[in-house]
Amino acid sequence: GLVSSSDPGLSSNPFAALFSSIEDSGAYPHVPCLVDEKSFVEATEEEALTDDGHCSSETKAAIDLESDDHTTCISGQTPVGAPDHMQTETGLQLDINDLLHRVFLITIDKSDEHWSREQQPQYCVYVQEIADVLDKDGQDWLDWSCIGQVLFERLLLSDSSSTLINRGQCDYTSHTSESSAATERRVLFYLFSCYQRCAEESKKNIPHLEEHLKKCVDLIVNNCVTCLLSPSELYHCNDIHQQLVELFVENHISVGSNLLLDFLDSVTMVIHENEDGTCSEVFHPVMEILYHKFKEMSVVNSQLFIYADMVHFFTRKPYLAELFLDYIQPAGSVNGKSYENTLLGAMLSISCLVKNDAGPFEFFDRPSHLSPDDHRALESSLWKPISVLTQKVYQIIDSILRLKSPEFKHRMLAWIGQCLHHNAGRGKLWHSQLPEMMNRDHASDSFFLNLCSVMLQICRPFTSEPLSPKLLRINPTYCIATPTNDTESRDQGVHLRGLEKETCLIKIEGDTSEQDKPDSYNFITEVFFMCHRCLYLGFHRLHHRYIKLNQELHRLQVRFEEARRNGDLSNPIMSRLKENMERGMTKFLCMKAALLEPQMLELSLDFAIATSSWLIQCGMVDDRRTFHPPKVALSRTPPTHLRYVPEFVVENIADAVLFLRRFSEANFEATGGRLQYLMTFFVMFMGFRERLSNPHHRAKLAECLEATMPHSGGSDSQLLIPVSMLQRQQVFAELPVKNEVAESLLKVFVDIEFSGDAMQFEQKFNYRRPMYRILQYLWSDDGHKDTLKRMAQTAVEHIDNTRAPLFLQFVNHLINDAIYLLDEAMQYLTRIKEAQQERDRGDWNRLAPHARRQREVNIRGMGQMARFFNIMANETIHTLYFFSNDIKEIFTSPTMVDRMAAMLNYFLKQLVGPKMGQLKVKDFNEFEFKPQQLVREICQIYLNLSCSDDFTLAVSQDGRSYGEDLFDRASTVLQKIGFSDLVVNLTVFSTHCKKLAADQQIEEESLTDTPDEFLDPIMSTLMKDPVILPASKKTVDRSTIARHLLSDHTDPFNRTELTMDMVEPDTKLREQIQAWLIEKKSARRD
C-alpha cells in the first residue's frame, strides 16, 4: 500500500514495497548514474575501520561478501544513499534472481541491461509464455513466487533453442556446451544438470544462499518426480523411463557416481514417501529396459558395468530392494529356465560361452586362422570383464542380504534356493545326453558358471582360511531339513530343497536324525550348501562337457589327418569335417576362457580347501566346537555327521582339483601350506569306506592325491622333483597323516575291484593309473618304502588268515591286471597288424567307399583300445618290476607263485617267441607299445625272484608257455636292445630252471596214475591241503580257493557267498593223499 499506482516511477520499481515510506521510495525511483563499485567498497571499508585503524572480522566478512558482486540490484544499478535495510533486502533479491538464472538457465527478461552482470550465465532460455503473463504485472525477474511455474513451462518446451538468449560477449560456437546445457530437450537430463549446478553453487559456501539452494534442489527433485509419475500425460516427446537409463549411463563416469546416486536417491525417496504404491509403476519399466539391454549385451560391452551399477542402485534402499525382489520373481509356469529370464538371470547369462552352436560366434571365430598367441591374448582379455561382471552381481545380492531386513534376506535366499531346485535336472546324466531338449527347461551354462562365481564370493568370508572358526558353524543336518511351506522355510533358515533325496557319503543303520536337527540353521550353513549345489549343477556339468568336447575334437582331428594322408580333402564329407572342427574348437576355446577365469579358480580352490578341512573334522568326531588334529584311524563309533553330507560335496572338491591339475596347475603352488588340508582329506577318505562308501568317489580322491603330489621328472633310480614342485614335496613330507598314505592307497586299490558295477569293468584301470604313479613316488621315499615292505612282510606272516591281508590282495589284483591288460593289448596289436597288411596289399581298394570307411573306423577303434591297454599294462608291469626289487616272499608264496610264473612266461614268449612278428605294427609309439621296456622289466622280475626255488620250479613247470629256448630267445633280444648286462644272470637262471625241471619230471613220472579224487577240480593238480566248500560241497585245494577268493568272494561252483573262514578241512582226504605219496616214494626207491 506504500506505492501509488498513479506514480509511474513507483509502479515501475519492483522493489518499492521494500521502502519504509512513500517518501523514501519516491526519492529513489530513478537513479541518474551508477555508483562505481570500487568506490563504494572503498568507502564502506573506511566506515568499517575501528578506532585502531583495523577492520572488525564481522564487518570484513560482510564487505567481502558485498565485494563479490552481491550488492547490485536487478537492473545492475545500486541506489545511492539507500537505507541499510533496503540495500540488504535488495541484494538478497538480486542474489536469488542470479542464483535461479545460474541453476536453471532460464529467464523471463530479455533486456540487455540485466544481462551485463557477470553473475548471470552466458546462455538462458527465454520462457516467453510465462514472461508475457508476468510482464503485465511489471515483473521481469525470477523469485520463488514464479520460478516453479517458469520451470514447468520450460520443461514443456518442445524446442528451447529457438528462444535461447546469448549474453553477446562470445560467439555462440565457442560455448556450445553451455548453450547445449541451456537448451537440453531431455527432461531428466536437464533437471539433473540443474542438480549438478546446485552442487557447484554449494561449493561457493555463501551462507545466506544455502537455504535457497536447498529450495532449488527440492524444486528439481519434485519436478523429476512429476516427470516420472506422469510421463505420457505431460511429456509426449520424451520417453522418461528410457531417459532415466540413458541418464545413468551417460553421467555415470563423467560426473562421478556419487552425485548421480544422490540425485536418484532424493527422487526415489520422494516417490516412496509421497506416492504410495507408485514406485513399481515408475521403476519396473526401468527394470524392463535394463532386462532387454542385458539380454542383448556382450560381455565386452563397455557399458555393461554401468548398467550393472544401475541395477545395484535398486538394492541400496529397502523400498527399492523390495521392488527389485518383486521384479525378479519368475512369472507364469516356473521351470529352471524361468530364472534365467529375469533381470538378475539376464545379467548372469552374459558370458563368452557360445550361445548358439550353429553360430554366429562372437569370440574365437575361425580359430584355425589365428595363432596360439592370439588365442591366449583373447582369452586373457575376456577374464577381466567376466570377473567384474560377477563382482557386480555379487554386490547386488550382497546389498540385499545386508539390508538388515529378515524378509529381504529370506526372499533373496529363496530365489537362489528355488533356482537351484528347479534346475536340479542339470545334475542328471540325461542332461548331457539330450542337451538341446534339456536347455529349453533349464538355465544355461553361462548362467550357472557366473552364479558359481557369485556364490563363491558370498562364501569367501568363511572359506578363505582353512581353520576359520566360522567353518565349525556349518551344520550337516541342513541337508535333511524339509520345510513344507514358505513360512517354515523362513523360520528354519532352509531355502534349498531336495537335498534329502541325494546320496550321502555313508549310510548308518538306525535313524536318529530328528534329534540332531536344530530349530533353525545359520546363514553360513545355508550358503555353504547352496554353493556346493551350484558348483555341482554349474562347474561340474560344464567341466564334464569340456572334457567330452576335448575328446570329440581329438577324434575329429584323427579322422581329418587320416583323410589328408589319403588325399580325400576335396571330398564334401571332409569339408564338413573341417567345418565341424572349426565350430568345435570355437566352443572349446570359449569354454576354456570361461572356466579358466583366474578369480573363480582361486575362489574354487579356497572353497575346496575349506570344505576339505570341514570334512576332516566331520570324519573324525561329532564334536564341532573346535578343530581336532587329523587322525586317520577310526574311533569305535563311526562319525555320524557324514551320513548327512551329499556325495556331490566330494565330487566338487575332486572337480576343482582335477581341473586345476589339467589346466592351471600353478594355482597349487600359490596355496602354499594350505595344500596339506586337501592331501590330508584325500588320505583320510580314500582308504576308508566308513567315511566314504562309494568306491568310485574314493578312487577319484586317489587321482586327486596324485594331482596334488609332487610329480617325478627323472629316471626310476632317482626321481627328480622340478623346482616348481619343491613346495609340494615339503607339504607332502610334513603331512600329519603321512604314515597312513600307503595303507589308504592300497585299500582303495583293492576296493575298486568290488565296486559291484559290471558295466564299468575297464573303468577300474583308469582309476588305478594314478595310483601306480603314487606308488612309484612312495617307493622313492625311504620312509614310505619301509612302510610298504612292512605291509608285505605282515601279509606273508598272515597269509592263511581268514581275511586275506591287504598287501596280498593288492598283489593279487596287480597280477590280475597285468595278465588281462597285456593280453588284451597284444590281441589288439595282432588284429591291427593284420588290418595294416590288408590295406598295404591293396585289398581295401576293392571295397566299396562305405565299406572302406568302415574299415578305417574299425582300425581306428582298435588303435584306441590297444593304446589304452598298452598304457595300463606298462604301468602295471613297471609296478611289479620295482616292487620285486625289494619285496620277494609275497610273490613266491604258494598262493601267488604259480600265477606269477605263468604270467611272466606267457608274456615273455609273446614278446620274444616265434610269433613276436605278429605284434610289429607300423608305429609302436602310436599305440604306446614298448616291447623293449617290457622285455627288460619282465626279465628283471625273473632275476629279482630267482632266489626262490619255488619260483624257479614254478617257471619250469608252466606247461603252457615255458620252453628250454625261452630264455635263450630273451637273451638274444636283450643283446639287441642294449641290455646285455642282464644276459649273464638270465643264463644262470635258465640253467637252474632246466635242472629243477628235470628233477620234477622224474618225480611226476611216478605220479602219472594219480586218482581223480586227489586232483584239484579247478587246477587239475595234486591237492596238498584239500578243503570242502560249504555250499557246493566240492573239495578243492586250499591254495586254489584262497587264490580264487582274493578276486571273487563267491563259491566258484554255485556263486554263493564264500569266505575262507567258511571252508572246512577235508582231513580224511588229506591223510589219504599223504599216504599215497609215501607209498609212491617208497616204490620209486625200490
XYZ file of N, CA and C in Angstrom, residues 188 223-231 235 240-241 244 264 267-268 271 281-283 286:
66
model
N 14.807 -35.226 -18.034
C 15.592 -35.695 -16.896
C 17.041 -35.231 -16.987
N 10.054 -31.780 -9.557
C 9.735 -31.812 -10.984
C 10.147 -33.138 -11.620
N 11.254 -33.698 -11.139
C 11.668 -35.012 -11.641
C 10.645 -36.072 -11.255
N 10.133 -35.984 -10.045
C 9.101 -36.911 -9.606
C 7.867 -36.782 -10.485
N 7.491 -35.552 -10.781
C 6.335 -35.319 -11.651
C 6.552 -35.964 -13.013
N 7.759 -35.819 -13.541
C 8.071 -36.417 -14.846
C 7.919 -37.930 -14.808
N 8.401 -38.538 -13.749
C 8.377 -39.995 -13.673
C 6.975 -40.526 -13.412
N 6.178 -39.768 -12.679
C 4.831 -40.219 -12.366
C 3.850 -39.983 -13.497
N 4.091 -38.976 -14.312
C 3.156 -38.655 -15.400
C 3.907 -38.521 -16.718
N 4.634 -39.543 -17.145
C 5.481 -39.400 -18.335
C 4.693 -39.230 -19.627
N 4.676 -35.204 -21.018
C 5.904 -35.080 -21.812
C 5.838 -36.051 -22.983
N 10.472 -41.073 -20.757
C 11.085 -40.748 -19.477
C 11.861 -41.927 -18.904
N 11.303 -43.141 -18.987
C 11.980 -44.303 -18.411
C 13.273 -44.608 -19.157
N 15.837 -42.128 -18.071
C 16.451 -42.390 -16.784
C 17.627 -43.356 -16.937
N 19.380 -39.497 -7.615
C 18.369 -40.542 -7.774
C 17.795 -40.957 -6.421
N 15.150 -38.460 -5.492
C 13.931 -38.629 -6.297
C 13.131 -39.830 -5.802
N 13.830 -40.957 -5.647
C 13.111 -42.169 -5.239
C 12.536 -42.039 -3.837
N 9.241 -40.179 -4.100
C 8.204 -41.049 -4.665
C 7.734 -42.042 -3.618
N 5.237 -48.679 -10.467
C 4.847 -48.124 -11.758
C 5.961 -47.292 -12.381
N 6.765 -46.679 -11.514
C 7.855 -45.843 -12.002
C 9.065 -46.678 -12.394
N 9.442 -47.636 -11.552
C 10.739 -48.285 -11.728
C 10.689 -49.657 -12.393
N 11.656 -49.238 -15.898
C 13.104 -49.042 -15.999
C 13.824 -50.383 -15.931
